[in-house]
PDB file of C-alpha atoms in Angstrom:
ATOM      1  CA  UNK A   1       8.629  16.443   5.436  1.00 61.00           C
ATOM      2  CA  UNK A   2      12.159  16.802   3.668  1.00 68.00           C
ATOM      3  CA  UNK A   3      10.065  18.088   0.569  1.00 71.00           C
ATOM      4  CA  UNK A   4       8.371  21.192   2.811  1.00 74.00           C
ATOM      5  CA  UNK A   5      11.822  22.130   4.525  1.00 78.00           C
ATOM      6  CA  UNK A   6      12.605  23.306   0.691  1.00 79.00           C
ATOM      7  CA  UNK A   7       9.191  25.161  -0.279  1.00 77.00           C
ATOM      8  CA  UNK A   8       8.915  28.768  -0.064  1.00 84.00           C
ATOM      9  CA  UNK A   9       5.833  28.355   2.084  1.00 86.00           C
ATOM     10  CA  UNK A  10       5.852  25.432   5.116  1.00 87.00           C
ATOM     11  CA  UNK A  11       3.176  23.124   5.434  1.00 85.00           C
ATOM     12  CA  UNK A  12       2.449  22.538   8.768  1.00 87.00           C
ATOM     13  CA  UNK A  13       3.816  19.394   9.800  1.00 87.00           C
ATOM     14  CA  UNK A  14       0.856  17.706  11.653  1.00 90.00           C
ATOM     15  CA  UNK A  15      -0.976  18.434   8.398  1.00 90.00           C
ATOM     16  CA  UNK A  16       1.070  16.495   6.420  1.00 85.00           C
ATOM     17  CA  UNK A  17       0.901  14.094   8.929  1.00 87.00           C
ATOM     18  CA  UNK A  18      -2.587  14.178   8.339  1.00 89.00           C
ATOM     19  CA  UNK A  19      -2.756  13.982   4.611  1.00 89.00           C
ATOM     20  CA  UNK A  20      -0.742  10.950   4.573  1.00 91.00           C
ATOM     21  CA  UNK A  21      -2.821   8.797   7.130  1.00 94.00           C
ATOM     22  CA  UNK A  22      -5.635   9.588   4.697  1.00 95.00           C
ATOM     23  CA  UNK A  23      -4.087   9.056   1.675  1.00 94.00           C
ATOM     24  CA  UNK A  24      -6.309   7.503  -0.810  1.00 95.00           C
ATOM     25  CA  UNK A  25      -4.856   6.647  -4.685  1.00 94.00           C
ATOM     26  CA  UNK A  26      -7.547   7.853  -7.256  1.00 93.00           C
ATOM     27  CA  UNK A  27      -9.317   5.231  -9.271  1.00 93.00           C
ATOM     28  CA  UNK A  28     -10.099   5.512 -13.249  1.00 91.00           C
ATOM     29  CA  UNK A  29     -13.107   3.776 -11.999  1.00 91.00           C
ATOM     30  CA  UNK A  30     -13.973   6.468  -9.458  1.00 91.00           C
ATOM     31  CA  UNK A  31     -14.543   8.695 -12.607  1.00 90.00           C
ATOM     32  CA  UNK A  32     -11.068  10.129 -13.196  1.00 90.00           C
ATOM     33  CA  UNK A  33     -10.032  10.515 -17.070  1.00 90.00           C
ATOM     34  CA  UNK A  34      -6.298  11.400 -16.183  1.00 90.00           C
ATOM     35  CA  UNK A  35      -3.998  10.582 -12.759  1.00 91.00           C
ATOM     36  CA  UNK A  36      -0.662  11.836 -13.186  1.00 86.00           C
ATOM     37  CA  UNK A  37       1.868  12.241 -10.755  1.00 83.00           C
ATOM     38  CA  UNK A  38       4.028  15.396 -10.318  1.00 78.00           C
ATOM     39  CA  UNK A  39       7.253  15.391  -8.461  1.00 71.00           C
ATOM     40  CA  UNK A  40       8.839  18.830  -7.860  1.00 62.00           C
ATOM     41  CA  UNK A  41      11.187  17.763  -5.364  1.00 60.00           C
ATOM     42  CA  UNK A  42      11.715  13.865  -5.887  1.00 58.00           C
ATOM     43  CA  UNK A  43      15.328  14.004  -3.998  1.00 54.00           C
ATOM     44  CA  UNK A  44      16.073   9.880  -4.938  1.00 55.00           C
ATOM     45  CA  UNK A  45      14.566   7.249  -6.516  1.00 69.00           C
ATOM     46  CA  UNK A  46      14.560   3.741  -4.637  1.00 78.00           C
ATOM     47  CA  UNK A  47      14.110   0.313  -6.755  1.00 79.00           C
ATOM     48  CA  UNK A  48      11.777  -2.371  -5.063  1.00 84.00           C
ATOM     49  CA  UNK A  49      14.797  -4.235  -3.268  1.00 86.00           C
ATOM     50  CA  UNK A  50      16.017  -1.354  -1.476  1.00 88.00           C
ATOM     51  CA  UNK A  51      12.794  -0.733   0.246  1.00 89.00           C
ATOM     52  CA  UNK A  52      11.717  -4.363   1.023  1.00 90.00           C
ATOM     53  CA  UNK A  53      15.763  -4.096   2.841  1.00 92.00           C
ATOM     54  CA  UNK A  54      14.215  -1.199   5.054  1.00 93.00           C
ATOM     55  CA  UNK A  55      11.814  -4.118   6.811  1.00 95.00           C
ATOM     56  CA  UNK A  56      14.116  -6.740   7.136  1.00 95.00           C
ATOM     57  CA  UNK A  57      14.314  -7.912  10.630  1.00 95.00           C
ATOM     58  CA  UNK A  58      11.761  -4.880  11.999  1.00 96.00           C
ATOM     59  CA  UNK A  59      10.299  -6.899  15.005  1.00 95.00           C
ATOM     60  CA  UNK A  60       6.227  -6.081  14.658  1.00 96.00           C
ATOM     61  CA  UNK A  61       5.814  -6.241  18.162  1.00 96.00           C
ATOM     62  CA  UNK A  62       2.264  -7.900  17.873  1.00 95.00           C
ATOM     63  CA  UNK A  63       0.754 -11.418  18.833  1.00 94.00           C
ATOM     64  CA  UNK A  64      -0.809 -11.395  15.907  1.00 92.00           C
ATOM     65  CA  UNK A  65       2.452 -11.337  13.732  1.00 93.00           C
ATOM     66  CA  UNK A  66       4.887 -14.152  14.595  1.00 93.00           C
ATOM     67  CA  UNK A  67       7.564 -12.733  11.879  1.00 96.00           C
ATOM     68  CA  UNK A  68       9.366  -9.517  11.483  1.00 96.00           C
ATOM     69  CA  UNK A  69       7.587  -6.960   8.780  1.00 97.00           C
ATOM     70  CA  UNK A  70      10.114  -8.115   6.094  1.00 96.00           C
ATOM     71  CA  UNK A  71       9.284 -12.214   6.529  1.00 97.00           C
ATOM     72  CA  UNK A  72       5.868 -11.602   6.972  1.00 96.00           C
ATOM     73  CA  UNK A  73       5.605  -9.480   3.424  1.00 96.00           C
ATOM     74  CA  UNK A  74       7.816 -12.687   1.858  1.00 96.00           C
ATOM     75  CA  UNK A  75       5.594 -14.948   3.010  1.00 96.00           C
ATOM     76  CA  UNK A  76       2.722 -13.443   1.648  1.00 94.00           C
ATOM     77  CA  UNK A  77       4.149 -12.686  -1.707  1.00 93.00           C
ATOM     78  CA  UNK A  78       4.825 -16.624  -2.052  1.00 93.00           C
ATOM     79  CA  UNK A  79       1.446 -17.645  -1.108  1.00 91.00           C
ATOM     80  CA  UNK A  80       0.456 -15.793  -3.332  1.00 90.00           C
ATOM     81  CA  UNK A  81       2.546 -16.733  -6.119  1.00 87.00           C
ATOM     82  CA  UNK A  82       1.905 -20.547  -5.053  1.00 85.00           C
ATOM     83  CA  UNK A  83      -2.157 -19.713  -5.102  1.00 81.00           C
ATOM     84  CA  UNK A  84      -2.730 -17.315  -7.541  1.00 76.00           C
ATOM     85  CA  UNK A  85      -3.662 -19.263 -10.522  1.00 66.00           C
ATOM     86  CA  UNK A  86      -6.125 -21.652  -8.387  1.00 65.00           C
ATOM     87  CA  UNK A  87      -7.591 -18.303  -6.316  1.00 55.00           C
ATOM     88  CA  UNK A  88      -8.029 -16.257  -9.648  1.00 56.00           C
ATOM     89  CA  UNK A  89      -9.967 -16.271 -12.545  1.00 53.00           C
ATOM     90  CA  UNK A  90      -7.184 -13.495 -14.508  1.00 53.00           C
ATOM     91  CA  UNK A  91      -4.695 -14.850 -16.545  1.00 63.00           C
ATOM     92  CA  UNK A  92      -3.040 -11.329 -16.338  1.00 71.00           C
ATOM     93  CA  UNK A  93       0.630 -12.039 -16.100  1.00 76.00           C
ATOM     94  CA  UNK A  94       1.335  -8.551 -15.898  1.00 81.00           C
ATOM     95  CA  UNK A  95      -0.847  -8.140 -13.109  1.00 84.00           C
ATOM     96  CA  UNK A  96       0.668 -10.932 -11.454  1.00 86.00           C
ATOM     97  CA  UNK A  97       3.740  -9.894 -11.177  1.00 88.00           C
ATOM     98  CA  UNK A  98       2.603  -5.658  -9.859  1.00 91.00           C
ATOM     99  CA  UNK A  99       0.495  -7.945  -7.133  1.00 92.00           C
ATOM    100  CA  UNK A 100       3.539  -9.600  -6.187  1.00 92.00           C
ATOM    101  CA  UNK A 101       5.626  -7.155  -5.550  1.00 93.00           C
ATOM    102  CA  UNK A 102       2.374  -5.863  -3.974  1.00 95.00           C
ATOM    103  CA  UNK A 103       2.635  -8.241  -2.016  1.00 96.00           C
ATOM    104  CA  UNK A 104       6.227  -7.510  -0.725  1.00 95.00           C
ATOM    105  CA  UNK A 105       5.377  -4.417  -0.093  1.00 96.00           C
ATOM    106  CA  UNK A 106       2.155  -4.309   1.288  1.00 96.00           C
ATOM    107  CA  UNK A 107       2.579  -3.408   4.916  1.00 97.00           C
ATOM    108  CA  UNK A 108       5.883  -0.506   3.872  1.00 97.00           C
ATOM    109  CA  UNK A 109       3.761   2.084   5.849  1.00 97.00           C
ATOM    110  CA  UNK A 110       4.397   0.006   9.104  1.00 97.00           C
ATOM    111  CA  UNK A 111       8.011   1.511   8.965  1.00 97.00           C
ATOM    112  CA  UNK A 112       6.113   5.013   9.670  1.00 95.00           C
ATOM    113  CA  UNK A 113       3.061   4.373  11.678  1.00 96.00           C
ATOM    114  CA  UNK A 114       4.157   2.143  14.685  1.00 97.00           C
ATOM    115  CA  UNK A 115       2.615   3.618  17.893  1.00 96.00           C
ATOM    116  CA  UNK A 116       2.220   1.223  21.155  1.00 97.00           C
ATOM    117  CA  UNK A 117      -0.620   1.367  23.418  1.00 97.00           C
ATOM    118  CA  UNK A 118      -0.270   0.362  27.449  1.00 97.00           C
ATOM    119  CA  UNK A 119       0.486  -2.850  27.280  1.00 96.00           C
ATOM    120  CA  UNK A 120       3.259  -2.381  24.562  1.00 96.00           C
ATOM    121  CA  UNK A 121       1.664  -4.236  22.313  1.00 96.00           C
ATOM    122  CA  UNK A 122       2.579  -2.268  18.481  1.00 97.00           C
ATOM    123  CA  UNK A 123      -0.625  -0.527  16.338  1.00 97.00           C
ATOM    124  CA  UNK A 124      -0.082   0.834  12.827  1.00 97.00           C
ATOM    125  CA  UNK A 125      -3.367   2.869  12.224  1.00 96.00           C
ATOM    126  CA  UNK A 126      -3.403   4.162   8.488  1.00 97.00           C
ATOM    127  CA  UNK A 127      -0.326   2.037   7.923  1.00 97.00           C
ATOM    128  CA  UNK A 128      -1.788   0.904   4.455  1.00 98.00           C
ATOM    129  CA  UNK A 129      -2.685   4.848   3.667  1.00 97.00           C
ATOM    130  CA  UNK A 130       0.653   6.240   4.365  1.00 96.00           C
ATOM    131  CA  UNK A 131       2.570   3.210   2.804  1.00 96.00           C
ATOM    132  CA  UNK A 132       0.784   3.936  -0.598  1.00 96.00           C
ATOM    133  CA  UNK A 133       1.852   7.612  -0.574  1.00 92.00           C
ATOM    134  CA  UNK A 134       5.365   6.541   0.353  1.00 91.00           C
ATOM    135  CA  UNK A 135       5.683   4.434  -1.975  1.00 92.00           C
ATOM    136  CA  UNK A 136       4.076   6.689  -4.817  1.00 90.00           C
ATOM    137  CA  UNK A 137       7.032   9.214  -3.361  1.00 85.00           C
ATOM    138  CA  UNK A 138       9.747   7.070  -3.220  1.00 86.00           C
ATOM    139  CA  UNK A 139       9.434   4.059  -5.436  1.00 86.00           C
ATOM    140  CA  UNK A 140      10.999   4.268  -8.747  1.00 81.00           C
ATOM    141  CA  UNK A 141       8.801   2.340 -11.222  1.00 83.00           C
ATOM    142  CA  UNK A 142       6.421   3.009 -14.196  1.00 82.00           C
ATOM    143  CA  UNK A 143       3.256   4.906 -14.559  1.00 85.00           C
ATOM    144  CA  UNK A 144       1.736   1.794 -14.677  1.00 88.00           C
ATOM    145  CA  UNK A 145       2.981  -0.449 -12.841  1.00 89.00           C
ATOM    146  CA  UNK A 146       3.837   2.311 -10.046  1.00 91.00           C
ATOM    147  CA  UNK A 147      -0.465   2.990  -9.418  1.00 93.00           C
ATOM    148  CA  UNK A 148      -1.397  -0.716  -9.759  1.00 93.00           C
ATOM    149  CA  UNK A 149       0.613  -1.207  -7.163  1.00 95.00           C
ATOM    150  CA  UNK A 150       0.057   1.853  -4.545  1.00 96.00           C
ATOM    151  CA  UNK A 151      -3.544   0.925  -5.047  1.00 96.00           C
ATOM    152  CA  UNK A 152      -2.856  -2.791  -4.038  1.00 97.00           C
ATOM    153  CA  UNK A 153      -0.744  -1.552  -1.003  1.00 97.00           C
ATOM    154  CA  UNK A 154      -3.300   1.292  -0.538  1.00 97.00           C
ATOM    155  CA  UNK A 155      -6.954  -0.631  -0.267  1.00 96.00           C
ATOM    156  CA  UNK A 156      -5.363  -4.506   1.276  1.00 96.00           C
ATOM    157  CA  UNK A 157      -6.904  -3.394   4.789  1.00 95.00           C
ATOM    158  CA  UNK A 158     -10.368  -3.637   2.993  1.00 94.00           C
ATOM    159  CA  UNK A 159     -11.579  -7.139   2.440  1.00 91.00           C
ATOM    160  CA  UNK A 160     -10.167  -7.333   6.499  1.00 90.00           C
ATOM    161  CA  UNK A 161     -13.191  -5.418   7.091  1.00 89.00           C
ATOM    162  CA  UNK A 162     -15.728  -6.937   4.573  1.00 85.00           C
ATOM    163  CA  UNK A 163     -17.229  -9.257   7.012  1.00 84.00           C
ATOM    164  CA  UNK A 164     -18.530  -6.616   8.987  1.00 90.00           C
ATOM    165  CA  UNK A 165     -20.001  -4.173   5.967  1.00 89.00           C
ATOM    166  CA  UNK A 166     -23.185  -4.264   4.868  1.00 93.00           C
ATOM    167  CA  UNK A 167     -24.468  -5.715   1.465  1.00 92.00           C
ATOM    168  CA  UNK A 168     -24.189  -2.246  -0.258  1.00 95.00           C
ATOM    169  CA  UNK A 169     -20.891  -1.557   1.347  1.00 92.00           C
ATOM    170  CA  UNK A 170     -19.291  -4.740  -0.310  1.00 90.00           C
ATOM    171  CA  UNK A 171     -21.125  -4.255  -3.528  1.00 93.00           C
ATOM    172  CA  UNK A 172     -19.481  -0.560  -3.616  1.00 93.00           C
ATOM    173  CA  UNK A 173     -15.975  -1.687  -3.307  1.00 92.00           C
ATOM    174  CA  UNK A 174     -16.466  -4.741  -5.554  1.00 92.00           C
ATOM    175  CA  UNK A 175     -17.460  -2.257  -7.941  1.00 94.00           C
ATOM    176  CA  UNK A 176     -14.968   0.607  -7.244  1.00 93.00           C
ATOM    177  CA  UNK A 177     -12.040  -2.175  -7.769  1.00 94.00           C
ATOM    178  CA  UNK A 178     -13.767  -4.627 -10.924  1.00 92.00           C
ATOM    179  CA  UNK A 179     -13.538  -7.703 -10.030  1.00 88.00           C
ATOM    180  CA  UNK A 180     -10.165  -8.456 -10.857  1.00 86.00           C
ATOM    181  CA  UNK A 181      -8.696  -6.005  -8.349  1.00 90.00           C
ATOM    182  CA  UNK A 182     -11.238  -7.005  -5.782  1.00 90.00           C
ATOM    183  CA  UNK A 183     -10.483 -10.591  -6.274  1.00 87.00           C
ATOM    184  CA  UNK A 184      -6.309  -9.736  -6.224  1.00 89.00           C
ATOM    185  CA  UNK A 185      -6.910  -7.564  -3.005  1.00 91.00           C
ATOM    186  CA  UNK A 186      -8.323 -10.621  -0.953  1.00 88.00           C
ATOM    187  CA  UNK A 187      -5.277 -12.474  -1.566  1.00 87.00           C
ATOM    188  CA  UNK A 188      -3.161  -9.622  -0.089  1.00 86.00           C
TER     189      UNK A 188
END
């Protein structure tokens, strides 16, 4: 939004809106030979710390989170940095350390996304879409490390989900991901 109020021609805002609760990172598996990122109007780049501070003590008001967003994304990143050498086949150590922070940042897009329904119990639909194109927007790390980690943040809702797909479902996203990311995204 702060990006369009400097373009020469607007993008509606409920488009953008739009774009980023559909927000999808592109795979090299999905085909791709090249994914580059272009910035014309990157106004500030934010290290990893400065945007896990942003969820510090944001209540998610939801029985089905007992901590605030900034606990909850801690607690994650150390189970997964107690569990991720008995839960994993990688030895990756690079890997391991993008899925950790990962990890800390997984549910960003919840800053953006809250909505409550009658009861006032919170909802953050697309929270992992918009988080990922945040992040790709606002975090200030490498090429590489930058889309391992959008696509971490970006797909985490998935395996949530896997119970319910069918056979060919879960043998398209095991595939889209290699089994490495697949097996890195059910620990998220």
């Amino acid at each position: 939004i702060k990006w369009n109020s400097v373009r020469e021609r607007k993008v509606p805002e409920d488009v953008i809106y739009s774009m980023q609760h559909r927000f999808q990172i592109p795979l090299y598996r999905e085909g791709f030979y090249d994914i580059n990122f272009y910035y014309p109007y990157r106004y500030r780049h934010f290290c990893s710390s400065e945007l896990e501070d942003r969820m510090k003590n944001v209540n998610q008001f939801n029985p089905n989170h007992e901590y605030d967003l900034y606990t909850h994304c801690k607690l994650t990143s150390d189970y997964i940095d107690k569990h991720y050498l008995d839960l994993s086949d990688a030895d990756n150590w690079e890997e391991f350390g993008i899925l950790l922070a990962a990890a800390d940042l997984h549910d960003y897009g919840k800053l953006f996304t809250r909505t409550f329904d009658a009861n006032k119990i919170a909802h953050y639909h697309n929270h992992e879409n918009v988080g990922a194109y945040n992040l790709l927007a606002e975090l200030d790390e490498s090429y590489y490390i930058l889309h391992n980690l959008v696509i971490y943040v970006n797909y985490h809702m998935i395996p949530f989900a896997f119970k319910n797909m069918s056979d060919k479902k879960k043998r398209y996203y095991v595939n889209l991901f290699g089994l490495e990311i697949w097996n890195n995204l059910l620990l998220l």
